Coordinates of C-alpha atoms in Angstrom, one line a residue:
Chain A
M18 CA -28.2 -5.8 -13.9
T19 CA -24.9 -4.6 -12.5
A20 CA -22.8 -6.6 -10.0
R21 CA -23.4 -3.9 -7.3
E22 CA -27.3 -4.4 -7.8
V23 CA -26.8 -8.2 -7.7
F24 CA -24.6 -8.3 -4.5
R25 CA -26.3 -5.5 -2.7
A26 CA -27.4 -6.7 0.8
V27 CA -31.0 -7.2 1.1
S28 CA -32.5 -7.0 4.3
G29 CA -33.3 -10.3 6.0
G30 CA -31.2 -12.9 4.2
L31 CA -27.9 -14.3 3.0
P32 CA -27.2 -16.1 -0.3
D33 CA -25.7 -19.4 -0.6
P34 CA -21.9 -19.1 -0.2
G35 CA -21.4 -21.3 -3.3
D36 CA -23.8 -19.2 -5.4
R37 CA -22.7 -17.3 -8.6
P38 CA -25.6 -14.9 -9.0
A39 CA -23.8 -12.7 -11.6
G40 CA -20.8 -12.8 -13.9
P41 CA -18.9 -16.0 -15.1
A42 CA -20.0 -19.5 -13.9
K43 CA -16.8 -20.9 -14.7
K44 CA -13.3 -20.4 -13.3
S45 CA -11.5 -20.4 -16.6
K46 CA -13.8 -17.7 -17.9
A47 CA -13.4 -15.6 -14.6
L48 CA -9.6 -15.9 -14.7
G49 CA -9.6 -15.0 -18.4
E50 CA -11.5 -11.7 -17.6
L51 CA -9.3 -10.7 -14.7
P52 CA -6.4 -9.2 -16.6
E53 CA -8.8 -6.9 -18.5
L54 CA -10.6 -5.9 -15.3
G55 CA -7.3 -5.3 -13.7
A56 CA -6.1 -3.0 -16.6
E57 CA -9.2 -0.9 -16.4
L58 CA -9.1 -0.8 -12.5
D59 CA -5.5 0.4 -12.7
E60 CA -6.2 3.0 -15.4
L61 CA -9.1 4.5 -13.5
Q62 CA -7.2 4.4 -10.2
E63 CA -4.5 6.3 -12.1
R64 CA -7.0 9.0 -12.9
L65 CA -8.4 9.1 -9.4
F66 CA -4.8 9.6 -8.2
A67 CA -4.2 12.3 -10.8
E68 CA -7.5 14.3 -9.6
S69 CA -6.2 13.8 -6.1
D70 CA -9.5 14.7 -4.6
R71 CA -11.9 11.8 -4.2
R72 CA -11.2 8.6 -2.4
V73 CA -12.5 5.1 -2.3
L74 CA -12.8 2.9 0.7
L75 CA -13.0 -0.8 0.4
V76 CA -14.1 -2.7 3.5
L77 CA -13.4 -6.2 3.8
Q78 CA -15.3 -8.4 6.4
G79 CA -15.8 -11.9 6.8
M80 CA -15.2 -15.0 9.0
D81 CA -11.6 -16.4 9.4
T82 CA -10.4 -17.9 6.1
S83 CA -13.0 -16.0 4.2
G84 CA -10.5 -14.6 1.7
K85 CA -9.8 -11.0 2.8
G86 CA -6.0 -11.5 2.5
G87 CA -6.4 -13.3 -0.8
T88 CA -8.7 -10.4 -2.2
V89 CA -6.1 -7.9 -1.4
R90 CA -3.4 -9.9 -3.0
H91 CA -5.4 -10.8 -6.1
V92 CA -7.5 -7.7 -6.7
L93 CA -5.5 -4.9 -5.2
G94 CA -2.3 -6.5 -6.5
M95 CA -3.6 -5.4 -10.1
V96 CA -3.3 -1.6 -9.3
N97 CA -0.4 0.6 -8.7
P98 CA 0.8 0.3 -5.0
Q99 CA 1.0 4.1 -5.0
G100 CA -2.7 4.3 -5.1
V101 CA -3.5 1.7 -2.4
R102 CA -3.6 2.3 1.4
Y103 CA -3.9 -1.0 3.2
Q104 CA -4.8 -1.3 6.9
A105 CA -5.5 -4.3 8.9
F106 CA -7.5 -4.0 12.1
K107 CA -6.4 -6.5 14.7
K108 CA -7.9 -7.0 18.2
P109 CA -7.7 -3.4 19.6
T110 CA -4.5 -2.7 21.8
A111 CA -4.7 -1.3 25.3
A112 CA -3.9 2.1 23.9
E113 CA -6.6 1.8 21.3
R114 CA -9.2 0.7 23.8
R115 CA -8.7 4.0 25.7
H116 CA -10.1 5.8 22.7
H117 CA -13.4 5.8 20.9
F118 CA -13.8 2.8 18.7
L119 CA -13.7 5.0 15.6
W120 CA -10.4 6.7 16.6
R121 CA -8.1 4.2 15.0
V122 CA -10.3 3.9 11.9
R123 CA -10.1 7.7 11.3
K124 CA -6.2 7.5 11.4
A125 CA -6.1 4.9 8.7
L126 CA -8.3 6.7 6.0
P127 CA -6.9 6.8 2.5
D128 CA -5.3 9.9 1.1
P129 CA -7.2 11.8 -1.7
G130 CA -6.9 9.7 -4.9
Q131 CA -6.3 6.5 -3.2
I132 CA -8.2 3.3 -2.7
G133 CA -8.1 2.5 1.0
V134 CA -8.5 -1.2 2.0
F135 CA -9.7 -2.2 5.5
D136 CA -8.9 -5.7 6.3
R137 CA -11.5 -6.0 9.1
S138 CA -12.7 -2.6 10.2
H139 CA -14.9 -0.6 12.7
Y140 CA -17.4 -3.5 12.1
E141 CA -15.4 -5.7 14.3
D142 CA -16.5 -3.5 17.2
V143 CA -20.2 -4.5 16.6
L144 CA -19.4 -8.1 15.8
V145 CA -16.9 -9.4 18.5
P146 CA -18.3 -7.7 21.6
R147 CA -21.9 -8.6 20.5
V148 CA -21.0 -12.3 20.1
L149 CA -19.2 -12.3 23.4
G150 CA -22.2 -10.9 25.2
Q151 CA -20.5 -7.6 26.1
L152 CA -22.6 -5.4 23.8
A153 CA -26.4 -5.4 23.3
G154 CA -29.6 -3.3 23.3
P155 CA -29.2 0.4 23.4
E156 CA -25.4 0.4 23.5
L157 CA -25.2 -1.8 20.4
K158 CA -27.8 0.5 18.6
Q159 CA -25.9 3.5 19.5
R160 CA -22.7 2.0 17.8
Y161 CA -24.7 1.4 14.7
R162 CA -25.8 5.0 14.8
E163 CA -22.2 6.2 15.2
I164 CA -21.0 3.9 12.3
N165 CA -23.8 5.3 10.0
A166 CA -23.1 8.9 10.9
F167 CA -19.4 8.3 10.4
E168 CA -19.9 6.6 7.0
R169 CA -22.5 9.5 6.0
E170 CA -19.6 12.0 6.8
L171 CA -17.1 10.1 4.7
A172 CA -19.6 9.9 1.9
D173 CA -20.4 13.6 2.1
T174 CA -16.7 14.6 2.0
G175 CA -15.8 12.5 -1.2
T176 CA -15.1 9.0 0.1
T177 CA -17.1 6.3 -1.8
L178 CA -17.4 3.2 0.5
V179 CA -17.5 -0.4 -1.0
K180 CA -18.4 -2.5 2.0
V181 CA -18.1 -6.2 1.2
F182 CA -19.0 -9.2 3.4
L183 CA -17.2 -12.3 2.2
H184 CA -19.6 -15.0 2.8
I185 CA -18.3 -18.5 3.3
S186 CA -19.8 -21.7 4.5
P187 CA -18.7 -23.5 7.6
E188 CA -17.7 -26.5 5.5
E189 CA -15.4 -24.4 3.3
Q190 CA -14.0 -22.8 6.5
L191 CA -13.1 -26.2 7.8
R192 CA -11.3 -27.2 4.6
R193 CA -9.3 -23.9 4.7
L194 CA -8.6 -24.1 8.5
R195 CA -7.3 -27.7 7.8
A196 CA -5.2 -26.6 4.9
R197 CA -3.6 -23.9 7.2
L198 CA -2.8 -26.4 9.8
L199 CA -1.2 -28.8 7.5
D200 CA 1.0 -26.5 5.5
P201 CA 4.0 -25.2 7.5
A202 CA 4.1 -22.0 5.5
K203 CA 0.5 -21.2 6.4
R204 CA 0.6 -22.2 10.1
W205 CA 1.2 -18.6 11.1
K206 CA -2.2 -17.6 9.7
Y207 CA -3.9 -19.8 12.1
T208 CA -4.5 -19.2 15.9
P209 CA -6.5 -21.3 18.4
A210 CA -8.8 -18.4 18.7
D211 CA -10.0 -19.2 15.1
L212 CA -11.6 -22.4 16.5
E213 CA -13.3 -20.5 19.3
A214 CA -14.8 -18.2 16.8
R215 CA -15.7 -21.1 14.5
E216 CA -17.7 -22.6 17.5
R217 CA -19.8 -19.5 17.6
W218 CA -20.4 -19.6 14.0
H219 CA -24.3 -19.1 14.3
D220 CA -23.7 -16.3 16.7
Y221 CA -21.4 -14.6 14.2
Q222 CA -23.8 -15.1 11.3
R223 CA -26.6 -13.5 13.4
A224 CA -24.3 -10.5 14.2
Y225 CA -23.4 -10.2 10.6
R226 CA -27.2 -10.2 9.6
G227 CA -27.7 -7.4 12.2
V228 CA -24.7 -5.4 10.7
L229 CA -26.2 -5.8 7.2
R230 CA -29.7 -4.8 8.3
Q231 CA -28.5 -1.8 10.4
T232 CA -25.7 -0.4 8.5
S233 CA -26.5 -0.9 4.9
T234 CA -27.5 2.7 4.1
A235 CA -27.8 4.7 0.8
A236 CA -24.6 6.4 1.6
A237 CA -22.8 3.3 2.2
P238 CA -24.4 0.0 1.2
W239 CA -23.2 -3.5 2.0
Y240 CA -22.4 -6.0 -0.7
V241 CA -22.6 -9.7 0.1
V242 CA -20.2 -11.8 -2.0
P243 CA -20.5 -15.6 -2.1
A244 CA -16.8 -16.6 -1.3
D245 CA -16.6 -20.4 -1.3
R246 CA -14.9 -20.1 -4.7
K247 CA -11.8 -18.0 -4.6
W248 CA -11.9 -17.2 -8.3
Y249 CA -15.5 -16.0 -8.0
R250 CA -14.7 -13.9 -5.0
N251 CA -11.9 -12.2 -6.8
W252 CA -13.9 -11.6 -9.9
A253 CA -16.8 -10.1 -7.8
V254 CA -14.7 -7.8 -5.6
A255 CA -12.7 -6.5 -8.7
T256 CA -16.0 -5.9 -10.4
L257 CA -17.5 -4.0 -7.5
L258 CA -14.5 -1.9 -7.5
L259 CA -14.6 -1.4 -11.2
E260 CA -18.3 -0.4 -11.3
T261 CA -17.5 2.1 -8.5
L262 CA -14.8 3.6 -10.3
R263 CA -16.5 3.8 -13.5
E264 CA -19.4 5.7 -11.9
L265 CA -17.0 8.1 -10.3
A266 CA -15.5 8.5 -13.8
P267 CA -12.2 10.2 -12.6
A268 CA -10.6 12.3 -15.3
Y269 CA -7.1 13.6 -15.8
P270 CA -7.3 17.2 -14.4
D271 CA -6.7 20.3 -16.5
P272 CA -3.0 20.8 -16.2
G273 CA -3.5 24.4 -14.9
Y274 CA -0.7 25.7 -17.0
D275 CA -0.2 26.7 -20.6
V276 CA 1.2 23.5 -22.3
A277 CA 2.6 25.3 -25.3
A278 CA 4.3 28.0 -23.1
Q279 CA 5.9 25.3 -20.9
L280 CA 7.2 23.3 -23.9
A281 CA 8.8 26.3 -25.3
E282 CA 10.4 27.4 -21.9
L283 CA 11.5 23.7 -21.6
E284 CA 13.3 23.8 -25.0
A285 CA 14.8 27.2 -24.3
A286 CA 16.2 26.0 -21.1
K287 CA 17.5 22.8 -22.8
A288 CA 21.1 23.4 -21.9
V289 CA 21.3 23.1 -18.1
P290 CA 23.3 26.2 -16.9
Chain B
M28 CA 30.3 -8.5 -5.7
T29 CA 26.7 -7.8 -4.6
A30 CA 24.5 -5.1 -5.9
R31 CA 24.6 -3.5 -2.6
E32 CA 28.5 -3.3 -2.7
V33 CA 28.3 -2.0 -6.3
F34 CA 25.7 0.7 -5.8
R35 CA 26.8 1.8 -2.4
A36 CA 27.5 5.4 -2.5
V37 CA 31.2 6.3 -2.4
S38 CA 32.1 9.6 -0.9
G39 CA 33.1 12.2 -3.5
G40 CA 31.4 11.1 -6.8
L41 CA 28.5 10.1 -8.8
P42 CA 28.5 7.3 -11.4
D43 CA 27.4 8.1 -15.0
P44 CA 23.5 7.9 -15.1
G45 CA 23.6 5.7 -18.1
D46 CA 26.1 3.2 -16.5
R47 CA 25.2 -0.5 -15.8
P48 CA 28.0 -1.3 -13.2
A49 CA 26.1 -4.6 -12.1
G50 CA 23.7 -7.1 -13.4
P51 CA 22.3 -7.4 -17.0
A52 CA 23.6 -5.1 -19.6
K53 CA 20.6 -5.7 -21.9
K54 CA 16.9 -4.8 -21.5
S55 CA 15.7 -8.2 -22.7
K56 CA 17.8 -10.0 -20.2
A57 CA 16.8 -7.7 -17.2
L58 CA 13.1 -7.9 -18.2
G59 CA 13.5 -11.8 -18.4
E60 CA 14.9 -11.8 -14.8
L61 CA 12.3 -9.6 -13.3
P62 CA 9.5 -12.1 -12.7
E63 CA 11.9 -14.4 -10.8
L64 CA 13.3 -11.5 -8.7
G65 CA 9.6 -10.6 -8.0
A66 CA 8.6 -14.0 -6.9
E67 CA 11.4 -14.3 -4.5
L68 CA 10.7 -10.7 -3.1
D69 CA 7.1 -11.7 -2.7
E70 CA 8.0 -14.9 -0.8
L71 CA 10.6 -13.2 1.5
Q72 CA 8.1 -10.3 2.2
E73 CA 5.4 -12.9 3.1
R74 CA 7.7 -14.4 5.6
L75 CA 8.7 -10.9 7.0
F76 CA 4.9 -10.3 7.3
A77 CA 4.3 -13.7 9.0
E78 CA 7.1 -12.8 11.5
S79 CA 5.5 -9.4 12.0
D80 CA 8.5 -8.0 13.9
R81 CA 11.1 -6.4 11.5
R82 CA 10.5 -3.8 8.9
V83 CA 12.1 -2.5 5.7
L84 CA 12.0 1.0 4.7
L85 CA 12.8 1.9 1.0
V86 CA 13.6 5.6 0.7
L87 CA 13.4 6.9 -3.0
Q88 CA 15.0 10.3 -3.9
G89 CA 15.9 11.8 -7.2
M90 CA 15.3 14.7 -9.5
D91 CA 11.7 15.1 -11.0
T92 CA 11.1 12.2 -13.6
S93 CA 13.9 10.2 -12.2
G94 CA 11.5 7.3 -11.9
K95 CA 10.4 7.1 -8.2
G96 CA 6.8 6.5 -9.2
G97 CA 7.7 3.9 -11.9
T98 CA 10.0 2.1 -9.4
V99 CA 6.9 1.9 -7.1
R100 CA 4.8 0.5 -9.8
H101 CA 7.1 -1.9 -11.3
V102 CA 9.0 -3.2 -8.2
L103 CA 6.6 -3.0 -5.4
G104 CA 3.9 -3.9 -7.7
M105 CA 5.3 -7.5 -7.6
V106 CA 4.7 -7.8 -3.9
N107 CA 1.4 -8.4 -2.0
P108 CA -0.1 -4.9 -1.2
Q109 CA -0.7 -6.1 2.3
G110 CA 3.0 -6.0 2.9
V111 CA 3.6 -2.5 1.4
R112 CA 3.1 0.9 3.0
Y113 CA 3.6 3.7 0.5
Q114 CA 3.9 7.4 1.5
A115 CA 4.6 10.3 -0.8
F116 CA 6.0 13.5 0.7
K117 CA 5.0 16.6 -0.9
K118 CA 5.8 20.2 -0.1
P119 CA 5.2 20.4 3.6
T120 CA 1.7 21.9 4.5
A121 CA 1.3 24.8 6.8
A122 CA 0.4 22.3 9.6
E123 CA 3.4 20.2 8.9
R124 CA 5.7 23.1 9.0
R125 CA 4.7 23.9 12.5
H126 CA 6.2 20.6 13.6
H127 CA 9.8 19.3 13.5
F128 CA 10.7 18.1 10.0
L129 CA 10.9 14.5 11.2
W130 CA 7.3 14.6 12.7
R131 CA 5.4 13.6 9.5
V132 CA 8.1 11.1 8.6
R133 CA 7.6 9.2 11.9
K134 CA 3.8 9.0 11.4
A135 CA 4.3 7.3 8.0
L136 CA 6.7 4.5 9.1
P137 CA 5.8 0.9 8.1
D138 CA 4.1 -1.6 10.5
P139 CA 6.2 -4.6 11.6
G140 CA 6.3 -7.0 8.7
Q141 CA 5.9 -4.4 6.1
I142 CA 8.1 -2.8 3.5
G143 CA 7.6 0.9 3.8
V144 CA 8.1 3.1 0.7
F145 CA 9.0 6.7 0.9
D146 CA 8.5 8.7 -2.4
R147 CA 10.7 11.5 -1.4
S148 CA 11.5 11.8 2.4
H149 CA 13.0 13.7 5.1
Y150 CA 15.8 14.3 2.7
E151 CA 13.8 17.0 0.9
D152 CA 14.3 19.0 4.1
V153 CA 18.1 19.1 3.6
L154 CA 17.8 19.5 -0.3
V155 CA 15.2 22.0 -1.1
P156 CA 16.0 24.7 1.5
R157 CA 19.6 24.3 0.9
V158 CA 19.2 25.0 -2.9
L159 CA 16.9 27.9 -2.2
G160 CA 19.5 29.4 0.2
Q161 CA 17.4 29.0 3.3
L162 CA 19.5 26.5 5.0
A163 CA 23.4 26.4 5.4
G164 CA 26.2 26.0 7.7
P165 CA 25.6 24.9 11.3
E166 CA 21.8 24.6 10.7
L167 CA 22.2 22.3 7.9
K168 CA 24.8 20.2 9.7
Q169 CA 22.4 20.0 12.6
R170 CA 19.8 18.5 10.3
Y171 CA 22.2 15.9 8.9
R172 CA 23.0 14.9 12.6
E173 CA 19.3 14.8 13.4
I174 CA 18.7 12.5 10.3
N175 CA 21.6 10.1 11.3
A176 CA 20.4 9.8 14.8
F177 CA 16.8 9.1 13.5
E178 CA 18.0 6.5 11.1
R179 CA 20.3 4.9 13.7
E180 CA 17.3 4.7 16.0
L181 CA 15.3 3.0 13.3
A182 CA 18.1 0.5 12.5
D183 CA 18.3 -0.2 16.3
T184 CA 14.6 -0.9 16.5
G185 CA 14.5 -3.4 13.7
T186 CA 13.9 -1.3 10.5
T187 CA 16.4 -1.9 7.7
L188 CA 16.8 1.1 5.5
V189 CA 17.4 0.9 1.7
K190 CA 18.1 4.5 0.6
V191 CA 18.2 4.9 -3.1
F192 CA 19.2 7.8 -5.1
L193 CA 17.9 7.6 -8.6
H194 CA 20.5 9.3 -10.6
I195 CA 19.4 10.6 -14.0
S196 CA 21.2 12.9 -16.5
P197 CA 19.7 16.3 -17.4
E198 CA 19.4 15.1 -21.0
E199 CA 17.3 12.2 -20.0
Q200 CA 15.2 14.6 -17.7
L201 CA 14.6 16.8 -20.7
R202 CA 13.2 13.9 -22.9
R203 CA 10.9 12.8 -19.9
L204 CA 9.6 16.2 -19.2
R205 CA 8.8 16.8 -22.9
A206 CA 7.0 13.4 -23.0
R207 CA 4.9 14.5 -20.0
L208 CA 4.0 17.7 -21.6
L209 CA 3.1 16.1 -24.9
D210 CA 0.8 13.3 -23.4
P211 CA -2.5 14.5 -22.2
A212 CA -2.6 11.5 -19.8
K213 CA 0.8 12.6 -18.3
R214 CA 0.3 16.3 -18.1
W215 CA -1.0 16.2 -14.4
K216 CA 2.6 14.9 -13.5
Y217 CA 4.2 18.1 -14.6
T218 CA 4.1 21.3 -12.8
P219 CA 6.1 24.6 -13.9
A220 CA 7.9 24.2 -10.7
D221 CA 9.7 21.3 -12.3
L222 CA 11.4 23.7 -14.6
E223 CA 12.5 26.0 -11.7
A224 CA 14.1 22.9 -10.1
R225 CA 15.7 22.0 -13.4
E226 CA 17.1 25.4 -13.8
R227 CA 19.0 24.7 -10.5
W228 CA 20.3 21.3 -11.7
H229 CA 23.9 21.8 -10.5
D230 CA 22.8 23.2 -7.2
Y231 CA 20.6 20.0 -6.7
Q232 CA 23.4 17.7 -7.6
R233 CA 25.7 19.5 -5.1
A234 CA 23.1 19.1 -2.5
Y235 CA 22.7 15.5 -3.3
R236 CA 26.4 15.0 -3.0
G237 CA 26.3 16.6 0.4
V238 CA 23.5 14.3 1.4
L239 CA 25.5 11.2 0.3
R240 CA 28.6 12.4 1.9
Q241 CA 27.0 13.3 5.2
T242 CA 24.2 10.6 5.7
S243 CA 25.6 7.4 4.2
T244 CA 26.2 5.8 7.5
A245 CA 26.9 2.2 8.4
A246 CA 23.5 1.9 10.0
A247 CA 21.8 3.4 6.9
P248 CA 24.0 3.5 3.7
W249 CA 22.9 5.2 0.4
Y250 CA 22.9 3.4 -3.0
V251 CA 23.2 5.3 -6.1
V252 CA 21.4 3.7 -8.9
P253 CA 22.0 5.0 -12.5
A254 CA 18.5 5.6 -13.7
D255 CA 18.6 6.8 -17.4
R256 CA 17.3 3.4 -18.3
K257 CA 14.1 2.5 -16.8
W258 CA 14.5 -1.2 -17.1
Y259 CA 18.0 -1.0 -15.4
R260 CA 16.6 1.1 -12.5
N261 CA 13.9 -1.4 -12.0
W262 CA 16.3 -4.3 -12.1
A263 CA 18.6 -2.6 -9.6
V264 CA 16.1 -1.5 -7.0
A265 CA 14.5 -5.0 -7.0
T266 CA 17.8 -6.4 -6.6
L267 CA 18.7 -4.1 -3.6
L268 CA 15.7 -5.1 -1.9
L269 CA 16.0 -8.7 -2.7
E270 CA 19.6 -8.8 -1.2
T271 CA 18.3 -6.8 2.0
L272 CA 15.6 -9.2 2.5
R273 CA 17.8 -12.4 1.8
E274 CA 20.1 -11.0 4.5
L275 CA 17.3 -10.5 7.0
A276 CA 16.4 -14.1 6.1
P277 CA 12.8 -13.9 7.6
A278 CA 11.3 -17.3 8.5
Y279 CA 7.8 -18.5 9.2
P280 CA 7.4 -18.2 12.9
D281 CA 7.0 -21.2 15.4
P282 CA 3.1 -21.4 15.3
G283 CA 3.1 -21.3 19.2
Y284 CA 0.3 -24.0 19.4
D285 CA 0.2 -27.7 19.2
V286 CA -0.5 -28.5 15.5
A287 CA -1.7 -32.1 16.1
A288 CA -3.9 -31.0 19.0
Q289 CA -5.5 -28.2 16.9
L290 CA -6.1 -30.5 14.1
A291 CA -7.8 -33.0 16.3
E292 CA -9.9 -30.3 17.9
L293 CA -10.8 -29.0 14.5
E294 CA -12.1 -32.3 13.3
A295 CA -14.0 -32.9 16.5
A296 CA -15.7 -29.6 16.1
K297 CA -16.5 -30.3 12.6
A298 CA -20.2 -30.1 12.7
V299 CA -20.9 -26.4 13.6
P300 CA -23.4 -26.4 16.5

């Protein structure tokens, strides 16, 4: 079975955040595999960039400390920065709130040939307001429909979505929040709002299950990655991207010129006038 | 002397593209230093990102094959992708040409805390049309003035510019163009237009000297990096960025909350409801 099959969100349930349902069971093995995964990712991304036609969009969602930032550093860090378009989505600004919720998302899409990375995304707009009791019923359903239509449109125009829910346990979050508070170099990553979100843990899990149920479509499926182990999460996301790129099978394009003729011209023009 | 002092463009002349006026004279030494440079760059960029206030903008200019792409891969590849905003500027599209030449540039500026990378830039708009005889005299001077005012505005609002001219020799370009034509995996990087630009080598060098003379300001100086040796170019650009970030001296911000109180609240809320 492929990682995409194993991690694909199945209606109605979430795996254990400590599970390792596919791939290496041991950290040393996963770390040993990563350089090779990275080299292949880099090579395939280079071909995608050379084609300059199709796009990949990695959507990273998860509770605070679930490892969105770590995934970007360790997985996307293996690819040429030229081929990566990273965008974080924070709490919408006043200006952003005056627009449709997909407005800022459309502006941040990757260029042809790039892997776009959304660190949070339009899914925040069906998670946060729902948990805060500001969005429910027909309005919530309407946003799900708009998201599905938007992603269908992306898929139809050459963007392959890889939507990943980094699934951690509340116990692991506790350890990571504590570590952030104890390390002066990590305190900037913590805000008191993290604790407010943590207090609504079960509401968020319910909201995430709703998202997985309503927006995991054939055009843009969700993958649920058990993320209590950082090394497993990195291996899993790298492998999901890799399988996606292998299927796209980008190839160096036909140069569109006569190679021999250009070589001859180049040699003839050797001496710069 | 710092690398910034050594490479700073001096009115009226260009160094030999094979020179090594600062730093390691040997490839093995430069390659040996690179990981340490990279680790410090990464650390300083993390602090810049944590501050989320100031920005750095690396502008890469140079003839075809001068190594803009290679610099991005090898130098920016050492930094967290989260902290890098890469933008290539190709020949302006019809839509872009209907706007002021700085319009598309303003849209591509990095977010606070990021290092923006321009692979070509607004400088193409005072190089290409000048060489093609479409821009001269008062119109050219006007563009220089607009660029200087724009960069002054960036500097005044917290963006530190690092403008690098990757300076190669026509002999080295010949070798690199030939290599691109001979390698099927590199042919997509070559277009017949490269040869047309090569035929105007001296015109481009003159146009570059004009750019260096007219737009190397106190607010946004140009650096000329001899780029015939790839390892030297990588060392030089990494060092220019590093010196810039060291001077900015970004620091992890005050968390803005009471750490002990948050730790206590966190432990109290341990059991997720």
